[in-house]
Amino acid sequence: MSAVSGGSAFSSEQEAALSRGDVDVVVHSLKDLPTDTPGGLTLLPPPGREDVRDALCGSTLAGPRKGARVGTGAPRRVAQLLAVRPDLDIVPIRGNVPPRLRKIETEGLDAVVLAASGLRRLGLDDAIDELLPLDRFPPSPGQGALGIQVRTDASSAPLRDILSTVGDLAVDAETRAERALLAELHGGCSVPVGAYGRTLPDGRLTLFGQVSSLDGTEQFSGTLTGPAVEPEKLGAALAASLVDQGALTILDAVRAVLAVS
């Protein structure tokens, strides 16, 4: 369902429950939340952000033997790994964090790739063997941040006011730029797009983006810096730059593969 829809089926169910009034607030992993917000709902600024990097567990990137078996279920991570280590044997894995870690033993994997944020939130820092560098492995847009979603109706105003007080405006600008880039590329959590926004000491916002082919043989990347008060414009401008380089050719090919897989 995720590959076809370009979004998270689980997040969509949560959004539906929020729209019906079954719940008053939903906390998402922002990287798994589709960029299109349903009418009547809104995202509030995230309350800070965990480590945005991907983590290699079981080995370092330079450590595994040629042809080592590395587990991940994310096309972005597959593409980025193969761009650096084309000899690796990538094994698809799914599930929550602890079961994925156990696959190193139960399925004889040499390593698995997971979000550092999830490992840290679960107190599993000791499982991290290497944090992958952002210049080669930019994360999924929104990775490490929480998506706090509420309704926009008048009855939810007091709740919105309370939750807004814990929002981090710098993180909000960074993640909005990342998600705007993804939206402009018509991507979702199943396409190999990485992005990382960072607020500079002078208050401006810099955004790095990368699009990779599934086999890692082609990568287009770029960086733009602009006013933090216009994060969506920055994301759209960087997306246009990546399109000019040829990113849509890669993404169209990826979607064709995922549609039949």
Tab-separated table of C-alpha atoms in Angstrom:
chain	number	residue	atom	x	y	z
A	1	MET	CA	0.000	0.000	0.000
A	2	SER	CA	2.845	2.390	0.861
A	3	ALA	CA	4.609	1.790	-2.452
A	4	VAL	CA	1.478	2.503	-4.472
A	5	SER	CA	0.109	5.452	-2.510
A	6	GLY	CA	3.418	7.140	-1.800
A	7	GLY	CA	2.356	7.595	1.823
A	8	SER	CA	1.916	5.686	5.037
A	9	ALA	CA	-1.244	3.632	5.374
A	10	PHE	CA	-0.878	3.675	9.157
A	11	SER	CA	-0.599	7.471	9.246
A	12	SER	CA	-3.681	7.742	7.045
A	13	GLU	CA	-5.670	5.655	9.532
A	14	GLN	CA	-4.543	7.948	12.347
A	15	GLU	CA	-5.555	11.012	10.361
A	16	ALA	CA	-8.973	9.488	9.713
A	17	ALA	CA	-9.466	8.892	13.441
A	18	LEU	CA	-8.506	12.500	14.139
A	19	SER	CA	-10.909	13.820	11.490
A	20	ARG	CA	-13.768	11.748	12.937
A	21	GLY	CA	-13.115	13.110	16.406
A	22	ASP	CA	-12.139	9.715	17.838
A	23	VAL	CA	-8.961	11.379	19.136
A	24	ASP	CA	-7.976	15.032	19.605
A	25	VAL	CA	-4.268	14.888	18.736
A	26	VAL	CA	-2.052	12.469	16.838
A	27	VAL	CA	1.719	12.164	17.190
A	28	HIS	CA	3.377	10.846	14.028
A	29	SER	CA	6.922	10.074	13.030
A	30	LEU	CA	7.119	13.027	10.657
A	31	LYS	CA	9.149	11.180	8.035
A	32	ASP	CA	6.271	8.716	7.575
A	33	LEU	CA	3.583	11.368	7.223
A	34	PRO	CA	2.405	12.202	3.677
A	35	THR	CA	3.093	15.784	2.578
A	36	ASP	CA	-0.588	16.416	1.764
A	37	THR	CA	-2.486	17.295	4.950
A	38	PRO	CA	-6.226	16.490	4.808
A	39	GLY	CA	-8.648	19.388	5.040
A	40	GLY	CA	-9.618	20.267	8.586
A	41	LEU	CA	-6.274	19.123	10.023
A	42	THR	CA	-3.036	20.986	10.642
A	43	LEU	CA	0.547	20.240	11.678
A	44	LEU	CA	1.998	22.129	14.625
A	45	PRO	CA	5.714	22.975	15.002
A	46	PRO	CA	7.625	19.900	16.229
A	47	PRO	CA	8.910	19.940	19.838
A	48	GLY	CA	12.619	19.725	18.976
A	49	ARG	CA	14.302	16.998	16.959
A	50	GLU	CA	16.335	13.863	17.646
A	51	ASP	CA	19.460	12.851	15.708
A	52	VAL	CA	18.511	12.971	12.009
A	53	ARG	CA	21.156	10.481	10.845
A	54	ASP	CA	20.839	6.854	9.813
A	55	ALA	CA	22.709	4.317	11.915
A	56	LEU	CA	24.465	1.126	10.867
A	57	CYS	CA	24.040	-1.611	13.456
A	58	GLY	CA	26.152	-4.783	13.465
A	59	SER	CA	29.131	-3.356	11.607
A	60	THR	CA	30.654	-0.187	10.200
A	61	LEU	CA	30.249	0.678	6.527
A	62	ALA	CA	33.900	-0.121	5.770
A	63	GLY	CA	33.883	-3.233	7.924
A	64	PRO	CA	31.685	-5.846	6.205
A	65	ARG	CA	33.183	-8.331	3.769
A	66	LYS	CA	32.557	-8.048	0.060
A	67	GLY	CA	28.999	-9.170	-0.621
A	68	ALA	CA	27.958	-8.624	2.989
A	69	ARG	CA	24.229	-8.908	3.711
A	70	VAL	CA	22.762	-5.635	4.990
A	71	GLY	CA	19.107	-5.304	5.947
A	72	THR	CA	16.843	-2.354	5.189
A	73	GLY	CA	13.343	-1.917	3.811
A	74	ALA	CA	13.731	1.681	2.590
A	75	PRO	CA	14.471	2.376	-1.109
A	76	ARG	CA	16.360	5.536	-0.119
A	77	ARG	CA	18.710	3.595	2.140
A	78	VAL	CA	19.140	0.858	-0.462
A	79	ALA	CA	20.131	3.415	-3.098
A	80	GLN	CA	22.501	5.286	-0.802
A	81	LEU	CA	24.209	2.117	0.424
A	82	LEU	CA	24.744	0.825	-3.100
A	83	ALA	CA	26.143	4.181	-4.208
A	84	VAL	CA	28.925	3.755	-1.642
A	85	ARG	CA	29.207	-0.053	-1.498
A	86	PRO	CA	27.821	-1.561	-4.742
A	87	ASP	CA	29.050	-4.990	-3.652
A	88	LEU	CA	26.580	-5.239	-0.769
A	89	ASP	CA	23.708	-7.737	-0.795
A	90	ILE	CA	20.697	-5.736	0.401
A	91	VAL	CA	18.104	-7.826	2.242
A	92	PRO	CA	14.556	-6.374	2.603
A	93	ILE	CA	13.418	-6.222	6.234
A	94	ARG	CA	10.318	-4.772	7.889
A	95	GLY	CA	8.938	-4.396	11.388
A	96	ASN	CA	9.657	-2.455	14.545
A	97	VAL	CA	13.156	-1.602	15.731
A	98	PRO	CA	13.911	-4.509	18.139
A	99	PRO	CA	12.774	-7.227	15.671
A	100	ARG	CA	14.902	-5.620	12.940
A	101	LEU	CA	17.937	-5.673	15.207
A	102	ARG	CA	17.343	-9.340	16.005
A	103	LYS	CA	17.469	-10.169	12.297
A	104	ILE	CA	21.242	-9.750	12.480
A	105	GLU	CA	21.226	-13.032	14.397
A	106	THR	CA	18.055	-14.748	13.183
A	107	GLU	CA	18.668	-14.132	9.469
A	108	GLY	CA	22.454	-14.062	9.471
A	109	LEU	CA	22.746	-10.430	8.428
A	110	ASP	CA	26.034	-8.569	8.696
A	111	ALA	CA	24.291	-5.305	9.568
A	112	VAL	CA	20.999	-3.413	9.466
A	113	VAL	CA	20.281	0.282	8.860
A	114	LEU	CA	17.891	2.111	11.178
A	115	ALA	CA	17.098	5.706	12.099
A	116	ALA	CA	19.309	6.849	14.948
A	117	SER	CA	16.352	8.737	16.404
A	118	GLY	CA	14.330	5.563	16.918
A	119	LEU	CA	17.260	3.743	18.499
A	120	ARG	CA	17.959	6.621	20.869
A	121	ARG	CA	14.308	7.017	21.887
A	122	LEU	CA	14.242	3.323	22.779
A	123	GLY	CA	17.492	3.530	24.747
A	124	LEU	CA	19.313	1.354	22.205
A	125	ASP	CA	22.310	3.626	21.629
A	126	ASP	CA	24.667	0.703	22.285
A	127	ALA	CA	23.374	-1.012	19.131
A	128	ILE	CA	24.830	1.758	16.925
A	129	ASP	CA	28.147	0.857	15.300
A	130	GLU	CA	28.331	3.850	12.959
A	131	LEU	CA	26.338	7.005	12.301
A	132	LEU	CA	26.262	7.483	8.540
A	133	PRO	CA	27.513	10.861	7.219
A	134	LEU	CA	24.862	13.326	6.116
A	135	ASP	CA	26.701	14.318	2.930
A	136	ARG	CA	26.389	10.771	1.557
A	137	PHE	CA	23.311	9.605	3.451
A	138	PRO	CA	20.872	12.522	3.838
A	139	PRO	CA	17.824	11.296	5.783
A	140	SER	CA	14.201	11.064	4.799
A	141	PRO	CA	12.508	14.493	4.974
A	142	GLY	CA	11.347	15.027	8.534
A	143	GLN	CA	13.419	12.197	10.016
A	144	GLY	CA	14.020	12.572	13.733
A	145	ALA	CA	11.079	14.954	14.217
A	146	LEU	CA	7.584	14.353	15.547
A	147	GLY	CA	4.528	15.421	13.584
A	148	ILE	CA	1.943	16.845	15.990
A	149	GLN	CA	-1.389	16.926	14.193
A	150	VAL	CA	-4.683	18.439	15.413
A	151	ARG	CA	-7.986	19.590	13.969
A	152	THR	CA	-8.518	23.185	12.857
A	153	ASP	CA	-12.073	23.532	14.201
A	154	ALA	CA	-12.877	26.066	16.898
A	155	SER	CA	-13.272	23.423	19.595
A	156	SER	CA	-9.611	22.431	19.165
A	157	ALA	CA	-8.293	25.992	19.614
A	158	PRO	CA	-7.384	25.589	23.332
A	159	LEU	CA	-5.458	22.388	22.557
A	160	ARG	CA	-3.646	24.034	19.649
A	161	ASP	CA	-2.669	26.953	21.883
A	162	ILE	CA	-1.228	24.647	24.540
A	163	LEU	CA	0.716	22.441	22.113
A	164	SER	CA	2.053	25.403	20.151
A	165	THR	CA	3.984	26.578	23.213
A	166	VAL	CA	6.357	23.575	23.017
A	167	GLY	CA	7.084	23.901	19.297
A	168	ASP	CA	10.622	24.590	18.050
A	169	LEU	CA	10.347	27.182	15.271
A	170	ALA	CA	13.807	26.419	13.854
A	171	VAL	CA	13.000	22.720	13.540
A	172	ASP	CA	9.635	23.665	12.058
A	173	ALA	CA	11.317	25.688	9.300
A	174	GLU	CA	13.846	22.922	8.613
A	175	THR	CA	11.271	20.169	8.292
A	176	ARG	CA	8.873	22.329	6.261
A	177	ALA	CA	11.654	22.965	3.735
A	178	GLU	CA	12.474	19.254	3.564
A	179	ARG	CA	8.848	18.256	3.095
A	180	ALA	CA	8.279	20.994	0.501
A	181	LEU	CA	11.148	19.582	-1.550
A	182	LEU	CA	9.597	16.108	-1.333
A	183	ALA	CA	6.160	17.441	-2.284
A	184	GLU	CA	7.527	19.271	-5.328
A	185	LEU	CA	9.159	16.043	-6.490
A	186	HIS	CA	5.815	14.245	-5.996
A	187	GLY	CA	7.579	11.841	-3.689
A	188	GLY	CA	6.661	9.880	-0.604
A	189	CYS	CA	8.331	7.667	1.945
A	190	SER	CA	8.906	4.979	-0.714
A	191	VAL	CA	11.074	7.014	-3.095
A	192	PRO	CA	14.854	7.527	-2.721
A	193	VAL	CA	14.822	11.210	-1.782
A	194	GLY	CA	16.977	12.491	1.058
A	195	ALA	CA	16.892	16.002	2.510
A	196	TYR	CA	18.339	17.828	5.463
A	197	GLY	CA	17.586	21.387	6.537
A	198	ARG	CA	19.793	23.258	9.002
A	199	THR	CA	19.391	26.672	10.608
A	200	LEU	CA	22.608	28.702	10.344
A	201	PRO	CA	24.002	30.935	13.116
A	202	ASP	CA	22.875	34.021	11.158
A	203	GLY	CA	19.292	32.747	11.163
A	204	ARG	CA	19.159	31.701	7.527
A	205	LEU	CA	18.146	28.210	6.464
A	206	THR	CA	20.273	25.887	4.338
A	207	LEU	CA	18.801	22.812	2.649
A	208	PHE	CA	20.621	19.840	1.148
A	209	GLY	CA	18.737	17.426	-1.115
A	210	GLN	CA	19.584	14.231	-2.953
A	211	VAL	CA	17.778	11.939	-5.403
A	212	SER	CA	19.233	8.479	-6.134
A	213	SER	CA	18.503	5.677	-8.560
A	214	LEU	CA	17.553	2.408	-6.874
A	215	ASP	CA	20.851	0.768	-7.839
A	216	GLY	CA	22.869	3.740	-6.612
A	217	THR	CA	24.557	4.364	-9.949
A	218	GLU	CA	23.008	7.816	-10.401
A	219	GLN	CA	22.676	10.574	-7.837
A	220	PHE	CA	21.647	14.199	-8.173
A	221	SER	CA	22.198	16.543	-5.253
A	222	GLY	CA	22.271	20.230	-4.418
A	223	THR	CA	22.280	22.800	-1.631
A	224	LEU	CA	20.455	26.120	-1.348
A	225	THR	CA	20.346	28.734	1.399
A	226	GLY	CA	17.601	31.278	1.973
A	227	PRO	CA	15.397	33.057	4.530
A	228	ALA	CA	14.108	30.782	7.286
A	229	VAL	CA	10.743	32.540	7.076
A	230	GLU	CA	10.162	31.055	3.593
A	231	PRO	CA	11.031	27.358	3.985
A	232	GLU	CA	8.549	26.140	1.368
A	233	LYS	CA	10.059	28.464	-1.256
A	234	LEU	CA	13.509	27.102	-0.451
A	235	GLY	CA	12.316	23.499	-0.769
A	236	ALA	CA	10.561	24.221	-4.058
A	237	ALA	CA	13.615	26.001	-5.469
A	238	LEU	CA	15.944	23.132	-4.597
A	239	ALA	CA	13.473	20.634	-6.060
A	240	ALA	CA	13.479	22.637	-9.312
A	241	SER	CA	17.274	22.521	-9.340
A	242	LEU	CA	17.247	18.740	-8.920
A	243	VAL	CA	14.656	18.425	-11.702
A	244	ASP	CA	16.922	20.462	-13.976
A	245	GLN	CA	19.679	17.953	-13.271
A	246	GLY	CA	17.441	15.034	-14.283
A	247	ALA	CA	15.860	13.906	-11.012
A	248	LEU	CA	12.405	13.222	-12.494
A	249	THR	CA	13.854	10.625	-14.852
A	250	ILE	CA	15.142	8.709	-11.843
A	251	LEU	CA	11.924	9.100	-9.848
A	252	ASP	CA	9.701	8.023	-12.753
A	253	ALA	CA	11.814	4.885	-13.155
A	254	VAL	CA	11.621	4.186	-9.416
A	255	ARG	CA	7.832	4.542	-9.345
A	256	ALA	CA	7.484	2.188	-12.297
A	257	VAL	CA	9.505	-0.461	-10.453
A	258	LEU	CA	7.607	-0.006	-7.168
A	259	ALA	CA	4.207	-0.139	-8.911
A	260	VAL	CA	4.839	-3.684	-10.148
A	261	SER	CA	6.783	-4.995	-7.153
